[in-house]
Coordinates of C-alpha atoms and ligand atoms in Angstrom, one line a residue:
X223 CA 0.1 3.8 33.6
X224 CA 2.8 3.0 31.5
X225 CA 2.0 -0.9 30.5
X226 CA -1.5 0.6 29.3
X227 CA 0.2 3.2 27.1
X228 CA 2.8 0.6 25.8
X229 CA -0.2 -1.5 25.3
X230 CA -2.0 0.7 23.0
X231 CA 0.8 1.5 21.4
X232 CA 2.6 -1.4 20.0
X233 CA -0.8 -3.8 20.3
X234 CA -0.8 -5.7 17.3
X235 CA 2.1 -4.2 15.3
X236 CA 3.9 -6.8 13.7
X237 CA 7.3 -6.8 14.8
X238 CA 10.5 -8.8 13.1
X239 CA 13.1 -9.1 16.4
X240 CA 16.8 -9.9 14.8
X241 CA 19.2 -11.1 17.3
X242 CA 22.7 -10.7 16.5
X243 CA 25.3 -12.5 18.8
X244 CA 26.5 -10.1 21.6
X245 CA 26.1 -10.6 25.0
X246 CA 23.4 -8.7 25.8
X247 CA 21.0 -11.1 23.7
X248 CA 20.0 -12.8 27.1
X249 CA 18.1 -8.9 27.7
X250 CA 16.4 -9.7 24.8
X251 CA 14.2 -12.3 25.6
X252 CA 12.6 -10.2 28.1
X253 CA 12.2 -7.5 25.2
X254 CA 10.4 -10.3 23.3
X255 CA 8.3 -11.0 26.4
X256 CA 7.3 -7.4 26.6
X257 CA 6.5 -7.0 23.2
X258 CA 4.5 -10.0 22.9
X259 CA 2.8 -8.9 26.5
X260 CA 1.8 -5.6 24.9
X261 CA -0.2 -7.1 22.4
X262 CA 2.1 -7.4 19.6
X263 CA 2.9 -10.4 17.4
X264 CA 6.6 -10.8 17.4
X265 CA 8.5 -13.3 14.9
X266 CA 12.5 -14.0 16.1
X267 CA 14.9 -14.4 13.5
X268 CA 18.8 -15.4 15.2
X269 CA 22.3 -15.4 14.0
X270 CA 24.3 -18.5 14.8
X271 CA 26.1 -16.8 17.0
X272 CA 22.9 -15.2 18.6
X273 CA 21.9 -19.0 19.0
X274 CA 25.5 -19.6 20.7
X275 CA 24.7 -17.2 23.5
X276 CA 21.0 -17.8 23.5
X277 CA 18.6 -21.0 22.7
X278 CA 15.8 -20.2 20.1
X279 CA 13.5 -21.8 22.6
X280 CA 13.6 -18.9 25.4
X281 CA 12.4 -16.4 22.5
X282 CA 9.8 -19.2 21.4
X283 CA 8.3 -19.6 24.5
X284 CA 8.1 -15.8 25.1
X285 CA 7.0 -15.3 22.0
X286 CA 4.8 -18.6 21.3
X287 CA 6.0 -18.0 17.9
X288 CA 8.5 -20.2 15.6
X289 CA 11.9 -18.7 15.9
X290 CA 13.7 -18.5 12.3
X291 CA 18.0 -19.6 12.5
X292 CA 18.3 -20.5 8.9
X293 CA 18.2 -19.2 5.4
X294 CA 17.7 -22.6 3.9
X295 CA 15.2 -24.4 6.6
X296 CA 11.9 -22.9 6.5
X297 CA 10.0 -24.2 9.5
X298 CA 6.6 -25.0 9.0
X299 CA 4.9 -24.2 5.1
X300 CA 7.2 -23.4 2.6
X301 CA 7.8 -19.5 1.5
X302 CA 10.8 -17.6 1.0
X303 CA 11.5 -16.7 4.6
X304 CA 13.6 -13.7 4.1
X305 CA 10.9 -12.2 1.7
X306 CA 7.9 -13.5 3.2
X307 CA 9.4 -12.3 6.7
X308 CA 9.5 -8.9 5.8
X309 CA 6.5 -8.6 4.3
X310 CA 4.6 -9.8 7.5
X311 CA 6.8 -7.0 9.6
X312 CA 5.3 -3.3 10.4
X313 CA 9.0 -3.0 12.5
X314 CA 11.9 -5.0 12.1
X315 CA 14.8 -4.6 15.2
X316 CA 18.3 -5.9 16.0
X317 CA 18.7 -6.5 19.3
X318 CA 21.8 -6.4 20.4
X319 CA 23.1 -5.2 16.6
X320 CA 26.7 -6.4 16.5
X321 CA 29.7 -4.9 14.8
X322 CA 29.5 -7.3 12.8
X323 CA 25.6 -7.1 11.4
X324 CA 25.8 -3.8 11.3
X325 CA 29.1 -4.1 9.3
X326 CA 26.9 -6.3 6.9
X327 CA 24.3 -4.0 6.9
X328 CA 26.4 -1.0 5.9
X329 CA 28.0 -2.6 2.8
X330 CA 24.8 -4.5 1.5
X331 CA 26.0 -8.1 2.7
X332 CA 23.5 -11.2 2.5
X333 CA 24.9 -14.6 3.6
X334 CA 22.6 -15.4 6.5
X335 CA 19.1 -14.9 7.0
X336 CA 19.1 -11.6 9.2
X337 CA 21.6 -10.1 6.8
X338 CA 19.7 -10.9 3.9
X339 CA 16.1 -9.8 5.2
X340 CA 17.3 -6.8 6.4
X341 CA 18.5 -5.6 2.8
X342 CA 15.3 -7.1 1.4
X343 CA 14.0 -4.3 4.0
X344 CA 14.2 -1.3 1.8
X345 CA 11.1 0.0 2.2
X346 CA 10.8 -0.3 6.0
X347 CA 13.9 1.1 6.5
X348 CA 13.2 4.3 4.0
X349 CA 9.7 4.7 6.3
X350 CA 12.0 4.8 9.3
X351 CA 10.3 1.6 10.8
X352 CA 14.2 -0.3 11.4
X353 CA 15.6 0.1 14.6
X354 CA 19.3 -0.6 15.7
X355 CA 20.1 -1.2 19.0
X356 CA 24.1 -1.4 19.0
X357 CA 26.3 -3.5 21.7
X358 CA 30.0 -3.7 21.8
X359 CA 33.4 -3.5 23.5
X360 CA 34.3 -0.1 23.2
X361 CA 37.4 -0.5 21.5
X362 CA 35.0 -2.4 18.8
X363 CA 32.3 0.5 18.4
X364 CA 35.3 3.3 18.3
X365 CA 36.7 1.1 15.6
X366 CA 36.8 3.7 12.6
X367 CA 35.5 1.2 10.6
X368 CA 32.5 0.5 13.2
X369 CA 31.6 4.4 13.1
X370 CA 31.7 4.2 9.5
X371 CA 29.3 1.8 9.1
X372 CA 27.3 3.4 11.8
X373 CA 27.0 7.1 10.2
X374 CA 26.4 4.5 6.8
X375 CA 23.0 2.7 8.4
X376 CA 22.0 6.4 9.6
X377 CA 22.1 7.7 6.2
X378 CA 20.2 4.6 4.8
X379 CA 17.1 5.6 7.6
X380 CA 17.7 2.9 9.8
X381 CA 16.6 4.4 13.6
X382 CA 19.5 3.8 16.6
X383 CA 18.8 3.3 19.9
X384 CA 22.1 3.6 22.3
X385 CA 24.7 2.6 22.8
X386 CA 25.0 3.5 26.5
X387 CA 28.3 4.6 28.9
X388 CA 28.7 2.3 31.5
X389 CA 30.1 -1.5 33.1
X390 CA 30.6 -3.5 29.9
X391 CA 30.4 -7.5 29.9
X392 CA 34.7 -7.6 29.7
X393 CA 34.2 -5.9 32.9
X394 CA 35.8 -2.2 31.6
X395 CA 33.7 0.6 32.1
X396 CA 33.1 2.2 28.7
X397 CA 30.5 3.2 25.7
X398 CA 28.9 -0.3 24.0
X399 CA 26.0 -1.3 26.7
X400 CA 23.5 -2.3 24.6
X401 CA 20.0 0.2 25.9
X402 CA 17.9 -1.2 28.4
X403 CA 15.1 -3.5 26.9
X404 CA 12.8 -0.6 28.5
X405 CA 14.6 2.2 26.2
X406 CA 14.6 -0.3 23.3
X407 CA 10.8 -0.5 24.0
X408 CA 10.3 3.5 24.3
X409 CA 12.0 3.9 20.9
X410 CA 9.7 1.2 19.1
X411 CA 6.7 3.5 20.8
X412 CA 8.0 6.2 19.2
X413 CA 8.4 4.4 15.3
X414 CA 4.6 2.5 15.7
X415 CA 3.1 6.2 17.2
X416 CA 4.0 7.3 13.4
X417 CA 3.8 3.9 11.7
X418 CA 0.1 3.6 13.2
X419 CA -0.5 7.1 12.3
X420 CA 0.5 6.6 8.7
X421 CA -1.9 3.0 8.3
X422 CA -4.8 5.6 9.5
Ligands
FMN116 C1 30.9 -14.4 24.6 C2 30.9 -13.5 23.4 C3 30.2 -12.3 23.4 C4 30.2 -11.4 22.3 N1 29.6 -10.2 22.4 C5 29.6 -9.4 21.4 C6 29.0 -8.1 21.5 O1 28.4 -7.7 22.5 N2 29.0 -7.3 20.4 C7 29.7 -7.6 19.2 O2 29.6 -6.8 18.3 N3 30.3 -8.8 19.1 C8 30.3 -9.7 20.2 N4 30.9 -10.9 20.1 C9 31.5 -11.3 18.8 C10 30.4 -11.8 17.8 O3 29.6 -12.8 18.3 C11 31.0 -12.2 16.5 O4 31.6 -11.0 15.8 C12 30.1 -12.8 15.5 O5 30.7 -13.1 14.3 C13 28.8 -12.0 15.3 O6 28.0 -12.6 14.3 P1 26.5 -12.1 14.0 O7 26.6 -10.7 13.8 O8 26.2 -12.9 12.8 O9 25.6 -12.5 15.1 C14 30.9 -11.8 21.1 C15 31.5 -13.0 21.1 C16 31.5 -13.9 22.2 C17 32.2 -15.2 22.1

């Protein structure tokens, strides 16, 4: 049964969901809902344009966990979010990754609080526990400067998942669909079946 193997495998992982503003951040709350179904405790950290396509209170009520959109308002007690953040994470994921984030990522940007956690993220993403899941136009992901940055984040260790061929949200048929929250979920099985075997 494949909820019981998704259960077992992801079942309390702490995972760190970044959402990035493309389109395809409305799949992501049912990603969220998964991953918190399965058993794992799931924190949401959004851009503000994440926040323009999305409201942090879908992935707070899926997650029924606070949903972080700032570097410089820390909900509840006081800590360093973007620190403290990635130290609670096992997995941190973009979902949808943007040109743009993944632009930032590439070249070691920090001015918001997904960009800036995720190059806190060293360590996580030298264990292979970061996973990318791309979404664009695909005049933006053939951009030479998008598949520099890609082949960049690569190098670094961060995991990719997609992107896929097919009808894109400006209504062209083309590569850029972000993957289907159930291949998004597959690939996290795949990084906690070796994270869980490494915390044996
Ligand atoms: C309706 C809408 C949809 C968008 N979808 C995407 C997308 O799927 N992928 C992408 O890379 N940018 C997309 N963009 C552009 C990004 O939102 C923009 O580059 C933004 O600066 C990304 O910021 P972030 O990476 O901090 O979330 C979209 C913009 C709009 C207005």
């Amino acid at each position: 049964m494949p909820t019981k193997k998704t259960n077992q495998k992801i079942k309390n992982l702490n995972i760190l969901l970044g959402v990035s503003g493309g389109i395809a951040a409305y799949k992501v709350v049912d990603l969220a809902s998964k991953l918190t179904a399965a058993g794992a405790g799931v924190k949401t950290v959004m851009t503000d344009a994440a926040c323009e396509l999305v409201g942090p209170k879908s992935f707070e009520a899926v997650t029924c966990s606070t949903v972080f959109t700032s570097l410089w308002d820390t909900p509840g007690e006081y800590e360093i979010d973007h620190i403290a953040l990635v130290g609670w994470a096992d997995i941190v994921i973009v979902a949808p990754a943007t040109a743009n984030i993944i632009g930032k990522i590439a070249n070691g940007i920090c001015d918001d609080l997904l960009s800036t956690l995720l190059c806190a993220a060293s360590p996580l993403i030298e264990s292979g526990a970061t996973l990318l899941a791309p979404a664009m136009n695909d005049n933006m992901w053939n951009n030479p400067a998008v598949q520099r940055n890609i082949k960049t984040v690569k190098k670094m260790g961060f995991q990719l998942t997609g992107p896929e061929t097919g009808r894109l949200a400006c209504g062209t048929e083309g590569i850029g669909r972000m993957s289907e929250p159930k291949g998004i979920l597959e690939a996290i099985e795949k990084i906690a079946s070796k994270i869980k075997h490494k915390k044996k």
